[in-house]
Short mmCIF file of C-alpha atoms in Angstrom, two decimals:
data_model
loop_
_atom_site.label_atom_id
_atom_site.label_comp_id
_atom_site.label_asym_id
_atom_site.label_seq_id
_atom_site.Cartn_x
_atom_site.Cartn_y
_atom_site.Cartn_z
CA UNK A 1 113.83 119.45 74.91
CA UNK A 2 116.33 119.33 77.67
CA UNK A 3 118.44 122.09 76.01
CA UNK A 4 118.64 125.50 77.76
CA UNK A 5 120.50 128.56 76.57
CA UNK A 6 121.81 130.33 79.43
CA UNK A 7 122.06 134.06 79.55
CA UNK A 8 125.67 133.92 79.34
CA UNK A 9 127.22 132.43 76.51
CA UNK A 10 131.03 130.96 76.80
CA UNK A 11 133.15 132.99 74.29
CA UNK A 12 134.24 129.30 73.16
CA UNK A 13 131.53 127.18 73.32
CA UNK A 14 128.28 128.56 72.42
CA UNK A 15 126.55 125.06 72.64
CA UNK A 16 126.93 124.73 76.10
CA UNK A 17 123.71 123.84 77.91
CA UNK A 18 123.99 123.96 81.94
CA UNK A 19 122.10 121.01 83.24
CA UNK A 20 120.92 123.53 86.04
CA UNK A 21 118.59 125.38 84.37
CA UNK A 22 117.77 122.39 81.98
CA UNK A 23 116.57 120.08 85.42
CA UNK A 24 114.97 123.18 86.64
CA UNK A 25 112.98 124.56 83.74
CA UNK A 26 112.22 120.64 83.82
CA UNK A 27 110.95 120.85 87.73
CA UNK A 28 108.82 123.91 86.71
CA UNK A 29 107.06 122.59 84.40
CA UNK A 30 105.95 119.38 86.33
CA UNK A 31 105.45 121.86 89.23
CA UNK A 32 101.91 120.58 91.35
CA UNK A 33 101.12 118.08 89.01
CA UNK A 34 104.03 115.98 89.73
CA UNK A 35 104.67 112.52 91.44
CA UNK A 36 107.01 112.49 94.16
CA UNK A 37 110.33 110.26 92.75
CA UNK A 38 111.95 108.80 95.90
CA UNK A 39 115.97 107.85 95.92
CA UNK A 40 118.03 106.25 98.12
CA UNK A 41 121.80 105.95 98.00
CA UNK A 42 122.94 103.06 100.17
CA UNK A 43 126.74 102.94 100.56
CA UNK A 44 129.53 101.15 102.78
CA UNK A 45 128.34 100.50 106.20
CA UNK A 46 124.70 100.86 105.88
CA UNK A 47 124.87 104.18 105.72
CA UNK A 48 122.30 105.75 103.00
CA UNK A 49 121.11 109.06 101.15
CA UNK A 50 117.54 110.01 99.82
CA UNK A 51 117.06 112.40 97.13
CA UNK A 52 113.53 113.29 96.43
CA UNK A 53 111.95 115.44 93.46
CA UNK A 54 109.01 114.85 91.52
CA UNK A 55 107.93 113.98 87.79
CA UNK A 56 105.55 113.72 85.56
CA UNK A 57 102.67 111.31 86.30
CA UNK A 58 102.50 107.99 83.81
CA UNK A 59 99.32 109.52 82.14
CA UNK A 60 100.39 112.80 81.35
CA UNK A 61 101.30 114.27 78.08
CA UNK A 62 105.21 115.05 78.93
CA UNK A 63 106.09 112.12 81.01
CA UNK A 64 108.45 111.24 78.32
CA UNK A 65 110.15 113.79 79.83
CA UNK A 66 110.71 112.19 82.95
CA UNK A 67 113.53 110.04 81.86
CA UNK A 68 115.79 112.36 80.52
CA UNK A 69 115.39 114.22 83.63
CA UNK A 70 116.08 111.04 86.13
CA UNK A 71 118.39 109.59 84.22
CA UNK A 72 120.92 112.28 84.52
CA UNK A 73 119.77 113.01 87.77
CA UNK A 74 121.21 109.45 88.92
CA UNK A 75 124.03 109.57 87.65
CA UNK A 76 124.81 112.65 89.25
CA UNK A 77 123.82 111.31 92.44
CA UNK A 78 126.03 108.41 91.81
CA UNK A 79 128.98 110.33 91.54
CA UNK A 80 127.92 113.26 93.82
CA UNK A 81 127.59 110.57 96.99
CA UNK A 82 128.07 107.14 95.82
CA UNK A 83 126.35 104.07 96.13
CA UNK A 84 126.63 99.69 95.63
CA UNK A 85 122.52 99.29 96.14
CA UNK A 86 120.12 102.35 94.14
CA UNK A 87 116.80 102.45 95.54
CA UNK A 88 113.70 104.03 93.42
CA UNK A 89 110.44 104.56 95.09
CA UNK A 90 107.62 105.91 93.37
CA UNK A 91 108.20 104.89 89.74
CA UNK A 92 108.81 100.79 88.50
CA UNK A 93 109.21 101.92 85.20
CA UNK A 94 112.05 104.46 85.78
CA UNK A 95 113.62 101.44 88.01
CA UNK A 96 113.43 98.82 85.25
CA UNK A 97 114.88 101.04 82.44
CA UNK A 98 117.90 101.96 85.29
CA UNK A 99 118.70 98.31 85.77
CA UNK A 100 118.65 97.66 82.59
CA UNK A 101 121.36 100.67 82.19
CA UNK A 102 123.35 99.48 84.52
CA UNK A 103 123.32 96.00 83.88
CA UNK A 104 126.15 94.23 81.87
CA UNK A 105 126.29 95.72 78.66
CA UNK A 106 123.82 98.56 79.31
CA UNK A 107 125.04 102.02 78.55
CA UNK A 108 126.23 102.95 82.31
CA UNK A 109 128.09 99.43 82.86
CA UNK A 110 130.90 101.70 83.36
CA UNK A 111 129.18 103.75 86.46
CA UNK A 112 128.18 100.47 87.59
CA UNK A 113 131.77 98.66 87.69
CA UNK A 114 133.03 102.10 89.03
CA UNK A 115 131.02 101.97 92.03
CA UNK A 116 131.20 97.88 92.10
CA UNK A 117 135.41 98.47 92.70
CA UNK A 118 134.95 101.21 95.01
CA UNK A 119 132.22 99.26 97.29
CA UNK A 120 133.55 95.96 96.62
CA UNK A 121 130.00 94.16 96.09
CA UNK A 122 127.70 93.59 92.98
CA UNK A 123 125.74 96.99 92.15
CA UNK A 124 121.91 96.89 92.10
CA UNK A 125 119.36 98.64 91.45
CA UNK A 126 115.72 97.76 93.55
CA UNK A 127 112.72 98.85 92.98
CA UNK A 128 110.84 100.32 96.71
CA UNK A 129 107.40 101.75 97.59
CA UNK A 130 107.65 104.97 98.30
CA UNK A 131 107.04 105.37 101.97
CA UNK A 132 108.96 101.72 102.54
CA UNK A 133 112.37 104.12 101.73
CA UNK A 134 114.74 103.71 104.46
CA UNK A 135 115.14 107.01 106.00
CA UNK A 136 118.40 108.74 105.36
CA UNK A 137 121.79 107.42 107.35
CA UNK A 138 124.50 110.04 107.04
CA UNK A 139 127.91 109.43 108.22
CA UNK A 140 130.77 112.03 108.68
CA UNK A 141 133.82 112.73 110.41
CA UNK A 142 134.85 115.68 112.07
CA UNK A 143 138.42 117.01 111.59
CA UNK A 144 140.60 117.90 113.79
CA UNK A 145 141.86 121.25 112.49
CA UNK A 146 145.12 121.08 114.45
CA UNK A 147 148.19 122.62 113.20
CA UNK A 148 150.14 122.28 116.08
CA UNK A 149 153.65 120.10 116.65
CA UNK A 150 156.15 119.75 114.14
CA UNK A 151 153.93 118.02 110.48
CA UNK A 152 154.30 116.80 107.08
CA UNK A 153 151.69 117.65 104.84
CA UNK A 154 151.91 116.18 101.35
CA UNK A 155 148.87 116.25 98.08
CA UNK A 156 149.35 114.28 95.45
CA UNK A 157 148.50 115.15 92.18
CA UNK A 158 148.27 113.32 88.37
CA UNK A 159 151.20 116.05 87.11
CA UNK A 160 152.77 117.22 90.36
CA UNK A 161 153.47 116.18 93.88
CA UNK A 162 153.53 118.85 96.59
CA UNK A 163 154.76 118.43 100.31
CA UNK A 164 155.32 120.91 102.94
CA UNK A 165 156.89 121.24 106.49
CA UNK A 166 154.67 123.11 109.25
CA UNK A 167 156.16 123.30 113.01
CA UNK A 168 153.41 124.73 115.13
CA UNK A 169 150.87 126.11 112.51
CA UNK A 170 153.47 128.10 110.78
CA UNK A 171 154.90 126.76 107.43
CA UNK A 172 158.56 126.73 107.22
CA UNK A 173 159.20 124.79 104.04
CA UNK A 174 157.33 123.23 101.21
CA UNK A 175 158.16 122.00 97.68
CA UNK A 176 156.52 121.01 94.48
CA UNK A 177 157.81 118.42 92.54
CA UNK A 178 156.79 117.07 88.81
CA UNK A 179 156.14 113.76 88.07
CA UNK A 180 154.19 110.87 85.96
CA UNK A 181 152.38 108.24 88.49
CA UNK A 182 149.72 108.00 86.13
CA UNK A 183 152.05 105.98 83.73
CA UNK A 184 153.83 104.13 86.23
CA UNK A 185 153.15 100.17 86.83
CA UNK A 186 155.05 99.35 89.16
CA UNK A 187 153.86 100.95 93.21
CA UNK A 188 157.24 100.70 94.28
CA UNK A 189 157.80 103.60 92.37
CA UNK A 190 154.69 105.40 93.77
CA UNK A 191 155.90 104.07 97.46
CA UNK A 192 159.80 106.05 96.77
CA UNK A 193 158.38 109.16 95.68
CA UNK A 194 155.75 109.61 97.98
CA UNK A 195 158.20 108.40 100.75
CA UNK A 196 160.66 110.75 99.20
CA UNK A 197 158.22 114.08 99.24
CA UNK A 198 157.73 113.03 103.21
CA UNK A 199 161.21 112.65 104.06
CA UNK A 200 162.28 115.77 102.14
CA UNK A 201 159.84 117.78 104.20
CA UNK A 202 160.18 115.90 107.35
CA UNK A 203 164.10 116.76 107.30
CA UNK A 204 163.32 120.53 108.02
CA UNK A 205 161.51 119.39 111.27
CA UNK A 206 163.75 119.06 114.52
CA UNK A 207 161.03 115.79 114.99
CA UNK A 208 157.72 114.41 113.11
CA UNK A 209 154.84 114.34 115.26
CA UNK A 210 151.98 113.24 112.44
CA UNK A 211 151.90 113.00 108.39
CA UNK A 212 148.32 113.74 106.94
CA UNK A 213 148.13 113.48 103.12
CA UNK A 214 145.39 114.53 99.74
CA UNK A 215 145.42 112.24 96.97
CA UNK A 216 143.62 112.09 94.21
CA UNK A 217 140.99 110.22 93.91
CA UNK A 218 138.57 107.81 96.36
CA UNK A 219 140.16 107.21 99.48
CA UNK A 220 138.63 105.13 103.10
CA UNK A 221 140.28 104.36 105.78
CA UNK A 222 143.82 105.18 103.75
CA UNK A 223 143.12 102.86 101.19
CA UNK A 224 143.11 103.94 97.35
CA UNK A 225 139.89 102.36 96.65
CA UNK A 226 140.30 104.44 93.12
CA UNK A 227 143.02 106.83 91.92
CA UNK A 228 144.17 107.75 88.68
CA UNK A 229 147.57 108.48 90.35
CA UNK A 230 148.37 104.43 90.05
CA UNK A 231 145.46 103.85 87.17
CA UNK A 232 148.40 101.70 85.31
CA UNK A 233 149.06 99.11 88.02
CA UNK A 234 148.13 95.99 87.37
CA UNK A 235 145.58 94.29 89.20
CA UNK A 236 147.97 91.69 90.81
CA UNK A 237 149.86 94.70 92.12
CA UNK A 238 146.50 96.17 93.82
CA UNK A 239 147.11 94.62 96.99
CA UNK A 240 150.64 96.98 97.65
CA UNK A 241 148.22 99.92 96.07
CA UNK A 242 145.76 99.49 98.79
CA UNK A 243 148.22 99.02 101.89
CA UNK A 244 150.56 101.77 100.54
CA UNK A 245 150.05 104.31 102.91
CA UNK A 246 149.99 101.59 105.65
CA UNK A 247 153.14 100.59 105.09
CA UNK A 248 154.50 104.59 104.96
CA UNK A 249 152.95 105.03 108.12
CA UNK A 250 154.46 101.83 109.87
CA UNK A 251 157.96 102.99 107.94
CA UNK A 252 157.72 106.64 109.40
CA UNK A 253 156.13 105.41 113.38
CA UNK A 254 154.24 108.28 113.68
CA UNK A 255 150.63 108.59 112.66
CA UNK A 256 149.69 109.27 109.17
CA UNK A 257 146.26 109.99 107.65
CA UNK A 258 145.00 109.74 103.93
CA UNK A 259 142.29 112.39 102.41
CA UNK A 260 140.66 112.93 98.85
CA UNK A 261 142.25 115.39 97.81
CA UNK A 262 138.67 117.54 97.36
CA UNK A 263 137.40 117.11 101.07
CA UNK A 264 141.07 118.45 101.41
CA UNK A 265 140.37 121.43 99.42
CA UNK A 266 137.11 121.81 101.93
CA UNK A 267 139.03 121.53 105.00
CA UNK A 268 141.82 123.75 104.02
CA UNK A 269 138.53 126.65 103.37
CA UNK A 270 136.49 125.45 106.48
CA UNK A 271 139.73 126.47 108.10
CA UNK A 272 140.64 129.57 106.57
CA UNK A 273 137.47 130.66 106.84
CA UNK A 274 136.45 129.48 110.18
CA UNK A 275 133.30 128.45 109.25
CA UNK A 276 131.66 125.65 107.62
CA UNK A 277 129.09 124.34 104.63
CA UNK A 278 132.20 124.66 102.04
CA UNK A 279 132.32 123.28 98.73
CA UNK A 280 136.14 122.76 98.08
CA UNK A 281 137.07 122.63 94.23
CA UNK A 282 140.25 121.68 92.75
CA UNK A 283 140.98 122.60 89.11
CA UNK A 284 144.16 120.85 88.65
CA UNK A 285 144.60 117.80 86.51
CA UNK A 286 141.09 116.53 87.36
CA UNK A 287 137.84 118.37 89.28
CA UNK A 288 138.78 117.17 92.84
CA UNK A 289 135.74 118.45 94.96
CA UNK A 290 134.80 117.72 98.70
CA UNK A 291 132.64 119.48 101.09
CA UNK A 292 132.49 120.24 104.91
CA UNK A 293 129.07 120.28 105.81
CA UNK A 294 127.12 122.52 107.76
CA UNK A 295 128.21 120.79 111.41
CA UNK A 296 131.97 121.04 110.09
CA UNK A 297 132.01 117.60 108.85
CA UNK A 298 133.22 115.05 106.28
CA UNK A 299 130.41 113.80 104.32
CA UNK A 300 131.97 110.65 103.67
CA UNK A 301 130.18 110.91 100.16
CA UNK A 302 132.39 110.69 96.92
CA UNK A 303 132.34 114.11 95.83
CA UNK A 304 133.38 112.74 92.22
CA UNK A 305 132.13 116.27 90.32
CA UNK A 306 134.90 115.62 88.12
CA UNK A 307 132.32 112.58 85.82
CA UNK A 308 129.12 114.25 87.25
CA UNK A 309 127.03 116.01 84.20
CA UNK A 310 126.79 119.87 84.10
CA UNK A 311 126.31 120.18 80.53
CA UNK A 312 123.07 118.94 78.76
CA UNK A 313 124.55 119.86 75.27
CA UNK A 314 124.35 117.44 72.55
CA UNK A 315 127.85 117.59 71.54
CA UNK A 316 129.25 117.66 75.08
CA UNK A 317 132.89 115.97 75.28
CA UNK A 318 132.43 112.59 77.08
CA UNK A 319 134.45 111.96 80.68
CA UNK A 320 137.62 109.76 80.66
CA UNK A 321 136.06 107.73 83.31
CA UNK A 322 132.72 107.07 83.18
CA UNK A 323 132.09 107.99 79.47
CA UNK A 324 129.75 110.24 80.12
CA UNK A 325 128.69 113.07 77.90
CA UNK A 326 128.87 116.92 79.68
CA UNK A 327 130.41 115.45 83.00
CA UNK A 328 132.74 118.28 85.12
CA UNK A 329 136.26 117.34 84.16
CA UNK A 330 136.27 118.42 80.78
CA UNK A 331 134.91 121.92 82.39
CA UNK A 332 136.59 123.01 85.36
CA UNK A 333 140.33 121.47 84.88
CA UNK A 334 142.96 121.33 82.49
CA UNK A 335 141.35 119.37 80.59
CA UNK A 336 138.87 121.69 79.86
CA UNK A 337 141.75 124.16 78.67
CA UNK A 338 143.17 121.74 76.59
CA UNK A 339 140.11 121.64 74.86
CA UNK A 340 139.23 124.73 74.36
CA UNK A 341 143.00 125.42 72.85
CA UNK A 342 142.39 125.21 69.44
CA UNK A 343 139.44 126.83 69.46
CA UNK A 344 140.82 129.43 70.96
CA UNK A 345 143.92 129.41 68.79
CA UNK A 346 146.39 128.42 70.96
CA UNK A 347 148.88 125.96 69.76
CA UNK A 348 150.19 123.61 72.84
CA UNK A 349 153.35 121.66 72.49
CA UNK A 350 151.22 118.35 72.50
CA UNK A 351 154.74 116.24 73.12
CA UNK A 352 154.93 117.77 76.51
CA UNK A 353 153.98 116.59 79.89
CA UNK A 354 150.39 118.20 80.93
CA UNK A 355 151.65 119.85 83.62
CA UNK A 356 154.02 121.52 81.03
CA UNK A 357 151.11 122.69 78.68
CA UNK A 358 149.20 123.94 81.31
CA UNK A 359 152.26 126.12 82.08
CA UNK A 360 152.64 127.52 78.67
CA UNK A 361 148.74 128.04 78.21
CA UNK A 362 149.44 130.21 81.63
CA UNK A 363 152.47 132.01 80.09
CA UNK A 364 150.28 133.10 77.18
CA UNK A 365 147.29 134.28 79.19
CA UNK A 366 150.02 136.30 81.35
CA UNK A 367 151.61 137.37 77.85
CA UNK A 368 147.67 139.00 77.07
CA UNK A 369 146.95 136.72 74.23
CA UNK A 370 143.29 137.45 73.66
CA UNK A 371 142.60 133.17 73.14
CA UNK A 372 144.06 132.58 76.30
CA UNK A 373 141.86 134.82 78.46
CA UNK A 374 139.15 133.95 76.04
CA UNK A 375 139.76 129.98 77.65
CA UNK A 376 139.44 131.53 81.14
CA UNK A 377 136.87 133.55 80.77
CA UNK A 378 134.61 130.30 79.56
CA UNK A 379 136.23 128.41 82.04
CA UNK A 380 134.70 130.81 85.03
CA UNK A 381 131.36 130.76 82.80
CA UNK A 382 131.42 126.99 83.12
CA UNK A 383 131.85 127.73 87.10
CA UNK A 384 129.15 130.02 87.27
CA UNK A 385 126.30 127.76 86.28
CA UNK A 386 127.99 124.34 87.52
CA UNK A 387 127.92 125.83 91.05
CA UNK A 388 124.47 126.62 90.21
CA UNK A 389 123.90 123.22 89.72
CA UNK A 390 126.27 121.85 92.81
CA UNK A 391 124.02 124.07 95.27
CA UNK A 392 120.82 121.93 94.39
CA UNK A 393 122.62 118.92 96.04
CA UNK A 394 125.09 120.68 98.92
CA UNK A 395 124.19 123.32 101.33
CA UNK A 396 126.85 125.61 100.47
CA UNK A 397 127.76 128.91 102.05
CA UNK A 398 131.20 129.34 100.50
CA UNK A 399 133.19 127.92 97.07
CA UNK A 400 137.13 127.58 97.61
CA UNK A 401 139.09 127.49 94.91
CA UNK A 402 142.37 125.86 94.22
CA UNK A 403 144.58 124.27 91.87
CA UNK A 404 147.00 125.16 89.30
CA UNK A 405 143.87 126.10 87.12
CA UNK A 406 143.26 128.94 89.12
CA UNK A 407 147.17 130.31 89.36
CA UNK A 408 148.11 133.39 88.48
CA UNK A 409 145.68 136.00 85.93
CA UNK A 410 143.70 132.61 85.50
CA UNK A 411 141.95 133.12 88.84
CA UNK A 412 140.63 136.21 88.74
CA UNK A 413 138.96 135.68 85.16
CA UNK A 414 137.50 132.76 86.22
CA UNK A 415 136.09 134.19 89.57
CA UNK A 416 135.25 137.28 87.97
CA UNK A 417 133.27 135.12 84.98
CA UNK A 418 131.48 132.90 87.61
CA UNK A 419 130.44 135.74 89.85
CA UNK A 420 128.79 137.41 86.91
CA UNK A 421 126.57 134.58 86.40
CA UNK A 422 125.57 133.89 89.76
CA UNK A 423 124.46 137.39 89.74
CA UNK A 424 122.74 137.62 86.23
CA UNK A 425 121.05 134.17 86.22
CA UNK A 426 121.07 132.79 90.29
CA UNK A 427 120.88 136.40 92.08
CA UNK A 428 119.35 134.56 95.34
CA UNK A 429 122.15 132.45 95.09
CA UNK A 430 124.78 135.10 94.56
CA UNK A 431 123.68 136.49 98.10
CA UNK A 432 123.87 133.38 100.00
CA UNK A 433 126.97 131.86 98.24
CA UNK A 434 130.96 133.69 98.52
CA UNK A 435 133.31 132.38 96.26
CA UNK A 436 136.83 132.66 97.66
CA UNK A 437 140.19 132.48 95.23
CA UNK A 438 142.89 132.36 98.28
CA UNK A 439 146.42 133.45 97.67
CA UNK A 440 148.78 132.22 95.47
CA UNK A 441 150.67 130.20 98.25
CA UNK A 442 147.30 128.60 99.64
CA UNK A 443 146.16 127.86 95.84
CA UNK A 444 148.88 125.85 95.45
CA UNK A 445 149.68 124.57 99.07
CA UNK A 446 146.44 124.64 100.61
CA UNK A 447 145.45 120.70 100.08
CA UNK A 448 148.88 120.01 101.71
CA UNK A 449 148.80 122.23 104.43
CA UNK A 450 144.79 121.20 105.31
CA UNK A 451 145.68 117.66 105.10
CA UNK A 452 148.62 118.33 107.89
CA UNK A 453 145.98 119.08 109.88
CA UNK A 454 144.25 115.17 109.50
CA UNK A 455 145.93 113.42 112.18
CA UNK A 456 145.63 113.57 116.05
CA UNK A 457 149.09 114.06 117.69
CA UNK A 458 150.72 111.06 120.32
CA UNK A 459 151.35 111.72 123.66
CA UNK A 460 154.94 112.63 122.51
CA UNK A 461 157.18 113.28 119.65
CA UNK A 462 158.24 110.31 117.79
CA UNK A 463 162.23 110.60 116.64
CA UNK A 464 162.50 110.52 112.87
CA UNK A 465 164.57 107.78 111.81
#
């Protein structure tokens, strides 16, 4: 069985089952008798990631086990780092029952197609003897950091848009501003607003040196490659999706730089913190997560937490996205409130926007009503184990946390909740890992302000037109 109770139990969901401790009691029991399981991760540019573990050899009594175990271990790895060509060494059969998956028609065509759009090339999956694995080709970029000059700053999220004006590392105006891109066809109305948030900022400058941005989604080289923010577009309106911020940045003449809005969330930690191996999440609309590795840079993998499993449980609600069962968006966002709502007795007006019901679930829990806190309290459970889970695939040495998930009393339960497991169930973990719930203004602006930080600055102030 892959099910595992954990210590502690969610107030509101008692069936949760962290995949942590179901792929470790899993691990423990192959333990020396195991095979070694080779994976590589080959993405854009040649660039590649191995993952090895070990399972059960073909002869012995539990390697029906095995695929259980892989299987959800792929698909993590999928969405953890991304990939157009999956590479198995050590185990033909596991390989032929993944292509057959992710073939047309199998039951992750949807991972596959994902990852097909993102890479723009047909998604395999190759069967490799073990030691003829490519070895591992990392790429990363290092940020600059640099808050200096006169900066726009903008992150762009499914319910709000946020923007903020920052003259020589100091902020000096920001704003936060609702709206719907997710229902929105036409980009020229994504090109105005986000044009608009700019401008609005920009006006509080005497000049604009540099715009850096965090947007939802998968970003490279500022093109949306996937982003729920303009999920209704058409695809013969794609093409002024992916030059979008191109065409800002020409608009503006100054330079302008594009982020997921997780590796945002990392950067604005890595420099709060002054330090590095940070896992940055976001609990706003979606999980946004990124990371700033141990040598202070960009992984350049996809950090998509929000449809990676971290919940083995039968029953566990599947992810818009990939359709996946357990996945981290139904968990650690507003989504996962949402959820839990009934359950917890709290009647949302459904006929309001989401970023609407999130603020009167947060007016309750401020109000003391006992279903509320009871949503935030299994909310930080959920945390707890997922970063459990999250620290068998990053090095981490600290956990920001933003979004409007995390505003107000909301934070501290769900710090307070996730802390508690990491010291019940993980206590090695709990040593090595801080989790850190910055103020309220970082919370909220700290994407923003981070991404400000994106672009290097000309040799001298451009006039804003």
């Amino acid at each position: 069985m892959r099910e595992m109770t954990p210590q502690i139990v969610p107030p509101l969901d008692p069936t949760f089952c962290p995949s942590v401790l179901a792929n470790r009691a899993f691990r423990n029991r192959v333990g020396r008798s195991g095979v070694p399981l080779v994976i590589g991760l080959e993405r854009q540019n040649g660039h590649l990631s191995r993952f090895e573990t070990r399972i059960f050899p073909t002869s012995h009594p539990e390697a029906n086990q095995n695929w259980p175990y892989v299987e959800k271990l792929i698909k993590f790895l999928l969405w953890q780092r991304g990939a157009h060509t999956l590479y198995i060494g050590g185990s033909p059969e596991i390989t032929a029952r993944l292509s057959a998956d992710y073939a047309q028609n199998g039951s992750r065509m949807r991972d596959a197609h994902f990852m097909e759009r993102i890479y723009e090339r047909p998604f395999r999956v190759v069967s490799i003897p073990t030691e003829d694995m490519p070895p591992a080709n990392e790429s990363g970029i290092v940020p600059s950091r640099d808050l200096n000059g006169c900066r726009v700053g903008f992150d762009l999220g499914a319910s709000d848009r946020k923007a903020c004006a920052i003259m020589d590392g100091q902020l000096i105006y920001s704003e936060e501003v609702i709206w719907e891109p997710r229902s929105q066809s036409d980009p020229a109305y994504h090109y105005r607003e986000i044009l608009a948030a700019i401008r609005s900022a920009a006006s509080k400058l005497p000049h604009l040196d540099a715009v850096g941005g965090s947007a939802a989604g998968i970003h490279f080289e500022n093109q949306p490659r996937y982003a729920s923010i303009f999920r209704s577009v058409p695809p013969q309106n794609r093409p002024q999706v992916q030059n979008l911020f191109q065409r800002i940045e020409a608009e503006l003449g100054v330079p302008l730089k594009v982020i997921n809005d997780g590796d945002a969330a990392a950067l604005a930690g890595a420099i709060s913190l002054a330090d590095n191996g940070v896992l940055g999440l976001s609990m706003g609309s979606s999980l946004a997560a990124g990371y700033i590795d141990l040598h202070g840079q960009i992984s350049g993998w996809l950090n998509e937490l929000a449809s990676a499993p971290v919940d083995e449980a039968p029953n566990a609600p599947a992810d818009d996205l990939s359709g996946g069962a357990g996945a981290g968006s139904q968990y650690l966002s507003q989504q996962g409130i949402f959820r839990l709502a009934p359950r917890a007795g709290l009647d949302l007006p459904q006929e309001a926007a989401p970023a609407e019901r999130l603020a009167f679930a947060q007016e309750q829990l401020a109000a003391g009503h006992s279903g509320a806190i009871a949503i935030w309290q299994t909310l930080g459970i959920y945390l707890g184990y997922s970063l459990a889970h999250y620290a068998d695939f990053y090095e981490i040495k600290h956990v920001l946390l933003l979004g409007r998930c995390t505003s107000g009393a909301g934070g501290s339960l769900i710090l307070s909740a996730a802390q508690q497991v990491l010291e019940r169930e993980f206590p090695s973990l709990a040593n090595r890992i801080q989790i850190h719930l910055p103020d309220e203004k970082t919370r909220r602006l700290g994407q923003a302000i981070a991404a400000a930080s994106l672009p290097h600055l000309p040799t001298f102030p451009s006039a804003l037109t």
